[in-house]
Coordinates of C-alpha atoms in Angstrom, one line a residue:
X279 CA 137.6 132.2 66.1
X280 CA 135.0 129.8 67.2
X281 CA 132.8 132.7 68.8
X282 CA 133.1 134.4 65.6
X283 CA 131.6 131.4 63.5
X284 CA 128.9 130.9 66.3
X285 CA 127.3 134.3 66.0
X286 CA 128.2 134.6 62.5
X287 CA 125.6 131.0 61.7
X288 CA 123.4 131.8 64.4
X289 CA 122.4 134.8 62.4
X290 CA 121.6 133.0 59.8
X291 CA 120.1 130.6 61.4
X292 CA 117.4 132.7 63.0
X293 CA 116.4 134.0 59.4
X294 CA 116.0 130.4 58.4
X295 CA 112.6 128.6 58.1
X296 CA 110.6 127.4 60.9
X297 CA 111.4 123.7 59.7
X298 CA 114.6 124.5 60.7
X299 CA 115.2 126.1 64.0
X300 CA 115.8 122.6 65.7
X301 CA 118.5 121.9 63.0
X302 CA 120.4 125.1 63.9
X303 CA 120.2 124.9 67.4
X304 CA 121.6 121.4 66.8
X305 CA 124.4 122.6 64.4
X306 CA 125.3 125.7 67.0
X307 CA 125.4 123.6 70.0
X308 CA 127.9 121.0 67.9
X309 CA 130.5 124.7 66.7
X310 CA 130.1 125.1 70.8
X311 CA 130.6 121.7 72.4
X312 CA 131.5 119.5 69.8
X313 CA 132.0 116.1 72.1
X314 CA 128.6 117.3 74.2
X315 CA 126.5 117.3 71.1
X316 CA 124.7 113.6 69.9
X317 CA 123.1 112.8 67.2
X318 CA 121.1 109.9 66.2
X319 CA 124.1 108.3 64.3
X320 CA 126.1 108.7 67.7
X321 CA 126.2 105.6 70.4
X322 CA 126.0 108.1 73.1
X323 CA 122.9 109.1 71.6
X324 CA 121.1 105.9 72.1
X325 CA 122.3 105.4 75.8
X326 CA 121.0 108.1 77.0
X327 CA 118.0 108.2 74.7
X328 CA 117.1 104.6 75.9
X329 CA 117.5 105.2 79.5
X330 CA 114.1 105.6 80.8
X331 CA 112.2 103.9 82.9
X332 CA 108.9 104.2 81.3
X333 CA 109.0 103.2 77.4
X334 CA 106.8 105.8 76.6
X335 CA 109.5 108.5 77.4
X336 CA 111.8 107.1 74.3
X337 CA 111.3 109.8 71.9
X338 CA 113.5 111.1 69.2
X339 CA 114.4 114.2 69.4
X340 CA 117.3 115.8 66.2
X341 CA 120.2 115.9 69.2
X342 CA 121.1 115.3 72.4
X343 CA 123.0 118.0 74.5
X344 CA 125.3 116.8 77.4
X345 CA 126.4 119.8 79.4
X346 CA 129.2 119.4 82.1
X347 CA 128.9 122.9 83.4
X348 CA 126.1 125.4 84.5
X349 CA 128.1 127.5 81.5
X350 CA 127.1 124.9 79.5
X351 CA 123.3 124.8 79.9
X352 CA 124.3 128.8 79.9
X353 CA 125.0 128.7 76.2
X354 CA 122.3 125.7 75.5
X355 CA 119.2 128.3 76.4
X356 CA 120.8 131.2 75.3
X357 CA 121.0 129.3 71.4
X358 CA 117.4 127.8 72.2
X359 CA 115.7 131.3 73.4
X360 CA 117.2 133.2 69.8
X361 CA 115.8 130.0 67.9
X362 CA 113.5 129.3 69.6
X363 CA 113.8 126.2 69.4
X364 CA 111.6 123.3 71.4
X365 CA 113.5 121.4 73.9
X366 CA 112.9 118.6 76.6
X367 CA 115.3 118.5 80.2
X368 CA 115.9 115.1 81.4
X369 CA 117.6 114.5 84.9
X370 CA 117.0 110.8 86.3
X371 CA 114.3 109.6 83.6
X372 CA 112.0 108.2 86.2
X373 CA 109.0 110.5 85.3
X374 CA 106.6 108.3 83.0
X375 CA 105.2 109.6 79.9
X376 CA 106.2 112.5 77.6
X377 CA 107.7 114.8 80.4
X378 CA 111.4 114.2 79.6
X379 CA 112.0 113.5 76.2
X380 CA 110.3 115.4 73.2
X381 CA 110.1 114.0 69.2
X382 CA 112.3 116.6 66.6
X383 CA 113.7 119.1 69.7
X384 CA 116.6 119.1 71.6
X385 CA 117.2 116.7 74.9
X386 CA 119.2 118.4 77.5
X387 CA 120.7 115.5 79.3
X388 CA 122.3 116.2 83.0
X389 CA 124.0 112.9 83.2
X390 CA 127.1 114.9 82.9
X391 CA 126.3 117.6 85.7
X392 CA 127.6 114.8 88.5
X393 CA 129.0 117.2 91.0
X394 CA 129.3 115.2 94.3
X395 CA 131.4 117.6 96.6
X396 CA 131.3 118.3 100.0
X397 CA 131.8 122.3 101.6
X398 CA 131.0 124.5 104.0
X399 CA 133.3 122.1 106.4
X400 CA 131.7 118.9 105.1
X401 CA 128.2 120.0 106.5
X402 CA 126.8 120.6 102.8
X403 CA 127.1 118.1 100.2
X404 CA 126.6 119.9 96.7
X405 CA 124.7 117.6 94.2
X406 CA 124.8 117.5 90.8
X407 CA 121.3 116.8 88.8
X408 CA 122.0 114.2 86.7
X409 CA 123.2 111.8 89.6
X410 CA 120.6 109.5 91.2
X411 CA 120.7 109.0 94.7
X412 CA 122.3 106.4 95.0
X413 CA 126.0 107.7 94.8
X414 CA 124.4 110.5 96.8
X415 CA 123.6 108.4 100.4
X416 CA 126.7 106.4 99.7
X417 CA 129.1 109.8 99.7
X418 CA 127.1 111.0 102.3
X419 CA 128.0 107.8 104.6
X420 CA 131.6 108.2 104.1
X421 CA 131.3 110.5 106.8
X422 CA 128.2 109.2 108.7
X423 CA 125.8 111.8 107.8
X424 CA 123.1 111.8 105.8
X425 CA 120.9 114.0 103.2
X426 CA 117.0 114.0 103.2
X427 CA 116.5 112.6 99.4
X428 CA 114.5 110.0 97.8
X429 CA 113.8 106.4 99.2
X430 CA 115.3 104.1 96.2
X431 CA 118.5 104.3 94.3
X432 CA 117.2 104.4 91.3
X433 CA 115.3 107.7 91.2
X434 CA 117.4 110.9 90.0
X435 CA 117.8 113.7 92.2
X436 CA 116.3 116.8 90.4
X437 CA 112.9 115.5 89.8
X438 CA 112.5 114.3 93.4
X439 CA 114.2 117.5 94.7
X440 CA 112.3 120.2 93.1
X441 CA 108.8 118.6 94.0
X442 CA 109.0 118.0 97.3
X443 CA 110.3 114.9 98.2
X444 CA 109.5 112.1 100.8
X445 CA 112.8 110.3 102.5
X446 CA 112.9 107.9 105.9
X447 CA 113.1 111.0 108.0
X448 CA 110.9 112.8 106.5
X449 CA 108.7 112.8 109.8
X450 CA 111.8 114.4 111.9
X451 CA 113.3 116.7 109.0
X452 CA 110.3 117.8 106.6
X453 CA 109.8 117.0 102.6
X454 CA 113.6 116.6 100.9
X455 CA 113.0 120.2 99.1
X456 CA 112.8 121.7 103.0
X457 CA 116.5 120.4 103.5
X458 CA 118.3 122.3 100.3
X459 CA 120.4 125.0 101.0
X460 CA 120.6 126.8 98.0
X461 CA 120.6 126.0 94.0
X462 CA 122.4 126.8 91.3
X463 CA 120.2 128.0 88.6
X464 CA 120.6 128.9 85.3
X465 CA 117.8 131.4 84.0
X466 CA 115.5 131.6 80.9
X467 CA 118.1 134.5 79.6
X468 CA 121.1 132.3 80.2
X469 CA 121.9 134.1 83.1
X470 CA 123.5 131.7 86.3
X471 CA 122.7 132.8 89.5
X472 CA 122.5 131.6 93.1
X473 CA 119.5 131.2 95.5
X474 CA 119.2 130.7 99.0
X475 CA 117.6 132.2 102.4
X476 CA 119.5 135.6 101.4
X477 CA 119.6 136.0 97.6
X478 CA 116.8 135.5 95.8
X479 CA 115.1 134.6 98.4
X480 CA 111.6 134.4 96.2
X481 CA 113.4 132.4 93.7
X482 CA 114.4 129.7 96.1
X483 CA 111.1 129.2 98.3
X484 CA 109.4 128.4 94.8
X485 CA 111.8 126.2 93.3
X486 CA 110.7 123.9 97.0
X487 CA 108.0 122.6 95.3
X488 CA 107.4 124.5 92.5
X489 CA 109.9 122.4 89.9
X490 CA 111.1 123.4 86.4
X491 CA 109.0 126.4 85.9
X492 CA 111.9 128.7 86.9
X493 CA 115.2 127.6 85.4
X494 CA 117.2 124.7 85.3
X495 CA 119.0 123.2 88.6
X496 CA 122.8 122.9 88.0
X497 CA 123.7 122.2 91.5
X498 CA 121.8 121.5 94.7
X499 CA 123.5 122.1 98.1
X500 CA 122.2 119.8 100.6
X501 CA 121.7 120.0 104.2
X502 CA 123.7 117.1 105.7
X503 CA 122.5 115.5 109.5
X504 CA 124.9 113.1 111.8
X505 CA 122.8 110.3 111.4
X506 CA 125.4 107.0 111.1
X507 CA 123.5 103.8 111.9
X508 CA 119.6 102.9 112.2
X509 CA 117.5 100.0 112.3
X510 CA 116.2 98.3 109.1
X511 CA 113.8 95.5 108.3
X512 CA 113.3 95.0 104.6
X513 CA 110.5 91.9 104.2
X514 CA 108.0 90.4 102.0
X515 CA 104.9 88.9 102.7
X516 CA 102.6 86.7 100.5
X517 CA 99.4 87.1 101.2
X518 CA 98.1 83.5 100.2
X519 CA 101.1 81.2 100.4
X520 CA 99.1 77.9 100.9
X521 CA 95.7 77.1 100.4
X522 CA 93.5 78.1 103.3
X523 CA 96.3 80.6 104.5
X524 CA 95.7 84.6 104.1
X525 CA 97.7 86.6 105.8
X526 CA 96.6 90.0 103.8
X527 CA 94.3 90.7 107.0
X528 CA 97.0 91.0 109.3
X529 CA 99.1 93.0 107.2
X530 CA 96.5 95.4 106.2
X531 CA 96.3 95.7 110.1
X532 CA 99.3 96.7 110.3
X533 CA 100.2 98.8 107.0
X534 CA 97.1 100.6 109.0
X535 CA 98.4 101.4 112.4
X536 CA 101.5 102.4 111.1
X537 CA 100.3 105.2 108.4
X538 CA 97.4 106.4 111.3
X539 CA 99.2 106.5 114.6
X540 CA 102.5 104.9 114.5
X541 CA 103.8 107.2 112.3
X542 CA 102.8 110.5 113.4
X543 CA 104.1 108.9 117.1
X544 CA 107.4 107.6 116.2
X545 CA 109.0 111.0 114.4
X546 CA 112.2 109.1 113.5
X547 CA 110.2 106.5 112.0
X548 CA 109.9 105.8 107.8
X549 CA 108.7 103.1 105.8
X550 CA 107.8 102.1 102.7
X551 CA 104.9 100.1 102.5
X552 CA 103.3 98.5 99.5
X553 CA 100.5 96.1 98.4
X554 CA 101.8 94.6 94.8
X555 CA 99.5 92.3 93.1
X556 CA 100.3 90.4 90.0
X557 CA 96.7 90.0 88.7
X558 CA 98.0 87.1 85.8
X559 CA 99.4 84.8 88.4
X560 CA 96.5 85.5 91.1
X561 CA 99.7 86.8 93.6
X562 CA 99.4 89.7 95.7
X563 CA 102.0 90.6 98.5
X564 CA 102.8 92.9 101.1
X565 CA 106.7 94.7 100.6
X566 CA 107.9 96.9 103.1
X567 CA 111.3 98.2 104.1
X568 CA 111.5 99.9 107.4
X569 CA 113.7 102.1 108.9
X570 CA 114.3 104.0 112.4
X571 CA 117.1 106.7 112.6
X572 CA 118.4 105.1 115.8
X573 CA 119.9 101.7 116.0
X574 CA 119.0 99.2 118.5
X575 CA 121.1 96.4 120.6
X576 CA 119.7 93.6 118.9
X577 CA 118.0 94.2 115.7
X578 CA 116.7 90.6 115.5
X579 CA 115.1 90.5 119.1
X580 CA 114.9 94.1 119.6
X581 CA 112.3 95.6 117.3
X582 CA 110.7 98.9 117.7
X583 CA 107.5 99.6 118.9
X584 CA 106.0 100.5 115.8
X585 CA 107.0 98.4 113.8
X586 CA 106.5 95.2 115.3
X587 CA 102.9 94.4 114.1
X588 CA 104.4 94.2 110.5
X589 CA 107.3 92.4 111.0
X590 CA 105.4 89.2 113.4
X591 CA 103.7 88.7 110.3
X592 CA 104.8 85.1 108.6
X593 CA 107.2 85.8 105.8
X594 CA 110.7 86.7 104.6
X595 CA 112.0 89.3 107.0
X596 CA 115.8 91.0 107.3
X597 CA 116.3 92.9 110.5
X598 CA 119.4 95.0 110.9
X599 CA 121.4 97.8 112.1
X600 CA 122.3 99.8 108.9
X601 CA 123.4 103.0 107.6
X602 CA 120.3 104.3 105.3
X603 CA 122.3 104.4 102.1
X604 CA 122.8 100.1 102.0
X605 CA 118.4 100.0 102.8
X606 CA 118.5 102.7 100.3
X607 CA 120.3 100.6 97.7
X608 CA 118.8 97.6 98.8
X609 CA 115.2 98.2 98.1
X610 CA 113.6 98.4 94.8
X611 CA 117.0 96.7 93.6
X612 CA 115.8 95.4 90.9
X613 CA 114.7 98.1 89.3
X614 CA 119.1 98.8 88.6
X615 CA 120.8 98.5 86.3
X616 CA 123.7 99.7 88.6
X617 CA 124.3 103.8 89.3
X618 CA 124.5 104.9 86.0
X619 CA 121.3 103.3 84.7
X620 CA 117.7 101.8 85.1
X621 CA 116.2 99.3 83.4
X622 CA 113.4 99.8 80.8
X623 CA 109.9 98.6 82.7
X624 CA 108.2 99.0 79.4
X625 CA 104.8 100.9 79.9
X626 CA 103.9 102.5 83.1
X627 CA 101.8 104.9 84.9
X628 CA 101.6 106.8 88.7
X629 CA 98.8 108.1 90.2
X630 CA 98.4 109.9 93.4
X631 CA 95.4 110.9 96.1
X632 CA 95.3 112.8 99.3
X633 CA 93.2 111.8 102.1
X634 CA 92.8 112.3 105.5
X635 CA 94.5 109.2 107.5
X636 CA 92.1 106.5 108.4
X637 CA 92.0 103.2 109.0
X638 CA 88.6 102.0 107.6
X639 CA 89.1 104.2 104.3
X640 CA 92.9 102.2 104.0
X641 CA 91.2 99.7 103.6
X642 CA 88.2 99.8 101.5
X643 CA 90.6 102.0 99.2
X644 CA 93.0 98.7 98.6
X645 CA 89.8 96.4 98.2
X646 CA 89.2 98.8 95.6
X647 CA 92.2 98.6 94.0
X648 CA 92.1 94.5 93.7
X649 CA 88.5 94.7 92.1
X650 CA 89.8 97.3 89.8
X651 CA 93.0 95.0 88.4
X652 CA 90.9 91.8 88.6
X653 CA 88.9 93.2 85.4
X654 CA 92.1 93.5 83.0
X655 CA 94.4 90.6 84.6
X656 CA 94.4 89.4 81.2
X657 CA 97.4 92.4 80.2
X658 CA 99.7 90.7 79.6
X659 CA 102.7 92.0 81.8
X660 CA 100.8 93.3 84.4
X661 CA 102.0 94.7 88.0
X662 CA 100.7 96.9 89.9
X663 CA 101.2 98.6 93.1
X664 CA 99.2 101.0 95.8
X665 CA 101.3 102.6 98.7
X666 CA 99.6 104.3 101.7
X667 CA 102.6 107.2 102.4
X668 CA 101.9 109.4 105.9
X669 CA 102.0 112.6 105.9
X670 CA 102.7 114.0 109.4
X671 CA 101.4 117.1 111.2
X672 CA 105.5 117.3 112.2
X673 CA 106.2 116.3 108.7
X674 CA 104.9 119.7 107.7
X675 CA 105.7 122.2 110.4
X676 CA 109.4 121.1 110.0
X677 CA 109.0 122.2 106.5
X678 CA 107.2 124.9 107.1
X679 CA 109.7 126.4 109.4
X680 CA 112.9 126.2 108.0
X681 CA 114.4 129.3 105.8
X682 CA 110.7 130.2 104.8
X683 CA 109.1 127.8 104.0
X684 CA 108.6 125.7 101.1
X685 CA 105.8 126.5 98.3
X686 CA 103.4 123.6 98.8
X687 CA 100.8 125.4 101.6
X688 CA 100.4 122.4 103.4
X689 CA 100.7 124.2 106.6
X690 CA 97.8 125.8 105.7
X691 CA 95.5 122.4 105.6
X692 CA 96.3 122.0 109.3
X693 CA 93.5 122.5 111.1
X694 CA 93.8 123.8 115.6
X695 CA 92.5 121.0 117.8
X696 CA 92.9 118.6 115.3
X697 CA 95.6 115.8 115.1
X698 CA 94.8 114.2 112.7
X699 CA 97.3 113.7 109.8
X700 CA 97.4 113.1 105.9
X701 CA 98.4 109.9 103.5
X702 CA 99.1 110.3 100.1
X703 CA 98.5 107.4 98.2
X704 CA 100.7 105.9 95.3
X705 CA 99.2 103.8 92.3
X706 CA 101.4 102.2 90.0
X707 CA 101.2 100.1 87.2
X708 CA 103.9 98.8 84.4
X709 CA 102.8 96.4 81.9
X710 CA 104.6 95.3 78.4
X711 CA 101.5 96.1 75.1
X712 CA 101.0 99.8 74.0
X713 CA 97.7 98.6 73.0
X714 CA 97.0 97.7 76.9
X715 CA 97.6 101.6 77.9
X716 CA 94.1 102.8 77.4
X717 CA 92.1 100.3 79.7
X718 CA 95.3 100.1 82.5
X719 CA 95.0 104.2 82.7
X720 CA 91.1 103.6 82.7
X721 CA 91.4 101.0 85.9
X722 CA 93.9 103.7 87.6
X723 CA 91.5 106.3 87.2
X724 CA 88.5 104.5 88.1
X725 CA 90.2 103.3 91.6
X726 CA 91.4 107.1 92.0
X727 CA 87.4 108.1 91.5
X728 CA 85.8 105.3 93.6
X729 CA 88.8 106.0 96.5
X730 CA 88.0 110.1 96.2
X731 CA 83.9 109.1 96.8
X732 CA 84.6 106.6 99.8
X733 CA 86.6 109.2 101.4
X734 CA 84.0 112.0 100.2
X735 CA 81.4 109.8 102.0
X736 CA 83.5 109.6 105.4
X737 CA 84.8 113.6 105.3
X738 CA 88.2 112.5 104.5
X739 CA 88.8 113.8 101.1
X740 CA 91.9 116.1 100.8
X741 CA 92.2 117.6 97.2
X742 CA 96.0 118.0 97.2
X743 CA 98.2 116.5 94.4
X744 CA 101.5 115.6 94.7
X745 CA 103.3 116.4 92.0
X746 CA 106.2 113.9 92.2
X747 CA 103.3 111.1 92.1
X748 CA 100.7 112.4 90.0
X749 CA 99.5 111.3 86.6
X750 CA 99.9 113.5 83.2
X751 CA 96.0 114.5 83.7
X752 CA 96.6 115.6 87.5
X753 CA 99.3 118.0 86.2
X754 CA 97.0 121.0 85.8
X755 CA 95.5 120.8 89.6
X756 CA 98.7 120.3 91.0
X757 CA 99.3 124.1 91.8
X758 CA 96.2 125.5 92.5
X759 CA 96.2 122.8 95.2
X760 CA 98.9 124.8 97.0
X761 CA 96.3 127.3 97.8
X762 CA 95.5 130.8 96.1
X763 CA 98.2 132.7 97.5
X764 CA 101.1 130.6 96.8
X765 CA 99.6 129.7 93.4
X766 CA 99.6 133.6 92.6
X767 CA 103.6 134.0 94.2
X768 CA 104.2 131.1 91.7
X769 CA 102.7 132.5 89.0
X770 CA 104.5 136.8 89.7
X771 CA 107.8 134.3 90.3
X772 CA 107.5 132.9 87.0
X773 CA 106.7 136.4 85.7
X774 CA 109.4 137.9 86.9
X775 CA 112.3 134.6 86.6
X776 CA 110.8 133.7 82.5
X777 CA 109.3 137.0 81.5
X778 CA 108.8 135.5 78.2
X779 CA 108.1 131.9 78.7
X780 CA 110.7 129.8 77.7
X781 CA 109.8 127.2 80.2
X782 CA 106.5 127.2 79.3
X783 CA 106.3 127.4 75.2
X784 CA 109.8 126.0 74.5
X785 CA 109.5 122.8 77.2
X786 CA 106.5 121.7 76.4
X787 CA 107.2 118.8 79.3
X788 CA 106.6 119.1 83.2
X789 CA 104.1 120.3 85.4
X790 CA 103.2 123.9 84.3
X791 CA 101.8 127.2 86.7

């Protein structure tokens, strides 16, 4: 009976003015999955709605779907492709801006699609999209394993997943996308279907890197590795605690070594490493949390080689043997609001650079970066943050090697007889004024322009873009970067995946081939 209702409005529907297509998705979505359906009225709706971490990404869009299944988001495109009706996807909300949210469309919310399940005899773990990663690390530790995702808790697994992904081990295992197994994927005709090394083979080497252009990611199966106990040292260091005292030289020293040699040396080695300044209160500190994939017999005493520059640097230091998912959970903490949430950081912004690793340019790119926030440290709110993130030549073989290959081409910016590695830099800045956003983005992209000419200057430049780090402007050189022939397989995969576009013209949101 329900069915015949469905088709019977939807056929009215799709003779009904443009002013109302989002209406009657709305109202066939609600004769489908009446308790999955929100509307502004609706608590749910405001939970979800408001759970961002950039205030910008607070739209209001006419409903809110919250499927449980891959059927589900099945039926959701199906109603949306006949309407065709605009919609935004929304997995962890950490993406700043407009890319997860849309004003008078449809929000398809995976908070709901939580599948934490181990198979294959507990050496896959399949992950649902709208979990973040901390539950993920923690049911991976149940059984002493763990799964190459995302550095802090906070950050939701499909965004990170689909664009690459940097973990701890990323320099022993590759980018997170290299360490999927397979995804369940619903297509733009509705259609749910599986890829993997052996079906759909094209469709799964372009959703490593290639994100939502394809379909939408109902389930990720995730490599698992026996990797129990390692050593950790979360600290903080203030780089002018007392007058006369500076201790920012030694730590740039260090922050340094470790992104130029110590990195690409030590495979098991990861960090994150950050210079945060505070430009209102005249603060700027050095964050790090470190972490080895083998434990050592004393983690106080017993510190390994390359890391010890960073943590015989005066300041608060916590050295221990731990399983990743506790350093995991433990870092960037504050940004929680527990596992179902994160806190609302007001306005903020990332932007991202690829350089060839180098000491001197390290450098004169975070001198930069304090000149550049001096000028505004009148916004009122104002943080902001640069991390200096290696990229490994073993980083990217790994990747490159395993069931194919992902999409990104970084293999192919390897040069023979040269050992020399990549960094990727990180700027971010939150602040709390709307009115502030046009000079904090024009600071961002002047340190981004004066960081590009230094390393220009030096033969360092790299013109790569990350697309899990890059700015709303980047988006349109973030696939041409992956060089011409994967940018045309993306482009004949999207061809053959969305023949008509419904990833494109219906989600307006996202990073576009």
């Amino acid at each position: 009976m329900k069915s015949f209702f469905f088709a019977s409005f939807l056929a009215l529907a799709t003779g009904a003015a443009a002013h109302l297509e989002t209406y009657a998705s709305c109202a066939a979505l609600e004769i489908l999955h009446s308790k999955k359906l929100m509307y502004p009225r609706d608590t749910q709706y405001n939970v979800t709605n408001e759970n961002y971490f950039d205030v910008a990404s607070v739209k209001r869009p006419a409903c809110i779907f919250l499927p449980e299944s891959a059927k589900d988001v099945s039926d959701a495109i199906r109603i949306l492709r006949i309407t065709k009706t605009k919609f935004a996807l929304k997995s962890g909300g950490h993406m700043p801006g407009e890319f997860t949210n849309i004003d008078g469309g449809v929000l398809i919310a995976t908070e709901r699609l939580n599948t934490l399940k181990w198979a294959e005899n507990d050496s896959v773990l399949q992950v649902g999209p709208g979990i973040r990663w901390g539950p993920v690390f923690d049911e991976a530790a149940t059984k002493g394993k763990v799964v190459i995702g995302g550095r802090l808790k906070v950050v939701g697994v499909a965004g990170l997943l689909v664009g690459g992904g940097i973990s701890y081990v990323a320099g022993e295992y590759g980018f997170s996308c290299d360490n999927i197994k397979g995804f369940e994927v619903v297509l733009a005709d509705g259609t749910i279907t599986y890829a993997s090394e052996t079906r759909n083979k094209d469709l799964y080497k372009a959703l490593r890197g290639g994100t939502s252009n394809f379909g939408i990611v109902t389930r990720f199966d995730m490599d698992t590795y026996d990797l129990p106990i390692g050593y950790s040292n979360i600290g903080m260091v203030v780089f002018n605690p007392a007058p006369g005292v500076d201790f920012k030289p030694a730590f740039m020293d260090a922050l340094a070594d470790f992104v130029v040699t110590g990195s690409a040396a030590d495979v098991k080695s990861g960090a994150i490493i950050t210079v945060t300044r505070v430009p209102s209160r005249g603060m700027s500190l050095g964050m790090m949390s470190l972490w080895r994939s083998e434990p050592v017999a004393n983690a106080t005493t017993d510190t390994p080689d390359v890391f010890k520059k960073l943590v015989t640097i005066p300041g608060q230091h916590s050295a221990n043997n731990l399983p990743l998912n506790v350093v995991a959970n433990t870092f960037g903490s504050q940004e929680s609001q527990g596992d179902g949430g994160i806190q609302l950081h007001l306005h903020n912004t990332f932007r991202t650079g690829s350089y060839i690793a180098d000491k001197d340019l390290i450098l004169e790119i975070e001198q930069i970066h304090e000149e550049e926030f001096a000028t505004i440290a009148d916004v009122a709110g104002l943080s902001a943050t640069i991390t200096f993130q290696p990229i490994t030549q073993n980083n990217i073989r790994v990747g490159a090697s395993k069931r194919g290959g992902n999409v990104m081409g970084l293999e192919n910016r390897l040069k023979a007889g040269d050992d020399r590695h990549f960094m990727w830099t990180e700027q971010f800045a939150g602040w709390a004024l709307d009115a502030d956003t046009a000079r904090v983005d024009q600071v961002q992209k002047n340190i981004y322009n004066r960081a590009k000419a230094a390393a220009q200057k030096r033969g360092l430049w790299d013109d790569f873009i990350y697309l899990n780090d890059a700015a709303t402007d980047q988006a349109k050189d973030v696939f041409p970067a992956f060089g011409e022939k994967n940018h045309m397989f993306l482009k004949s995969t999207k061809q053959k995946y969305d023949p008509t576009g419904v990833f494109t013209n219906l989600m307006p949101g996202g990073f576009k081939i």
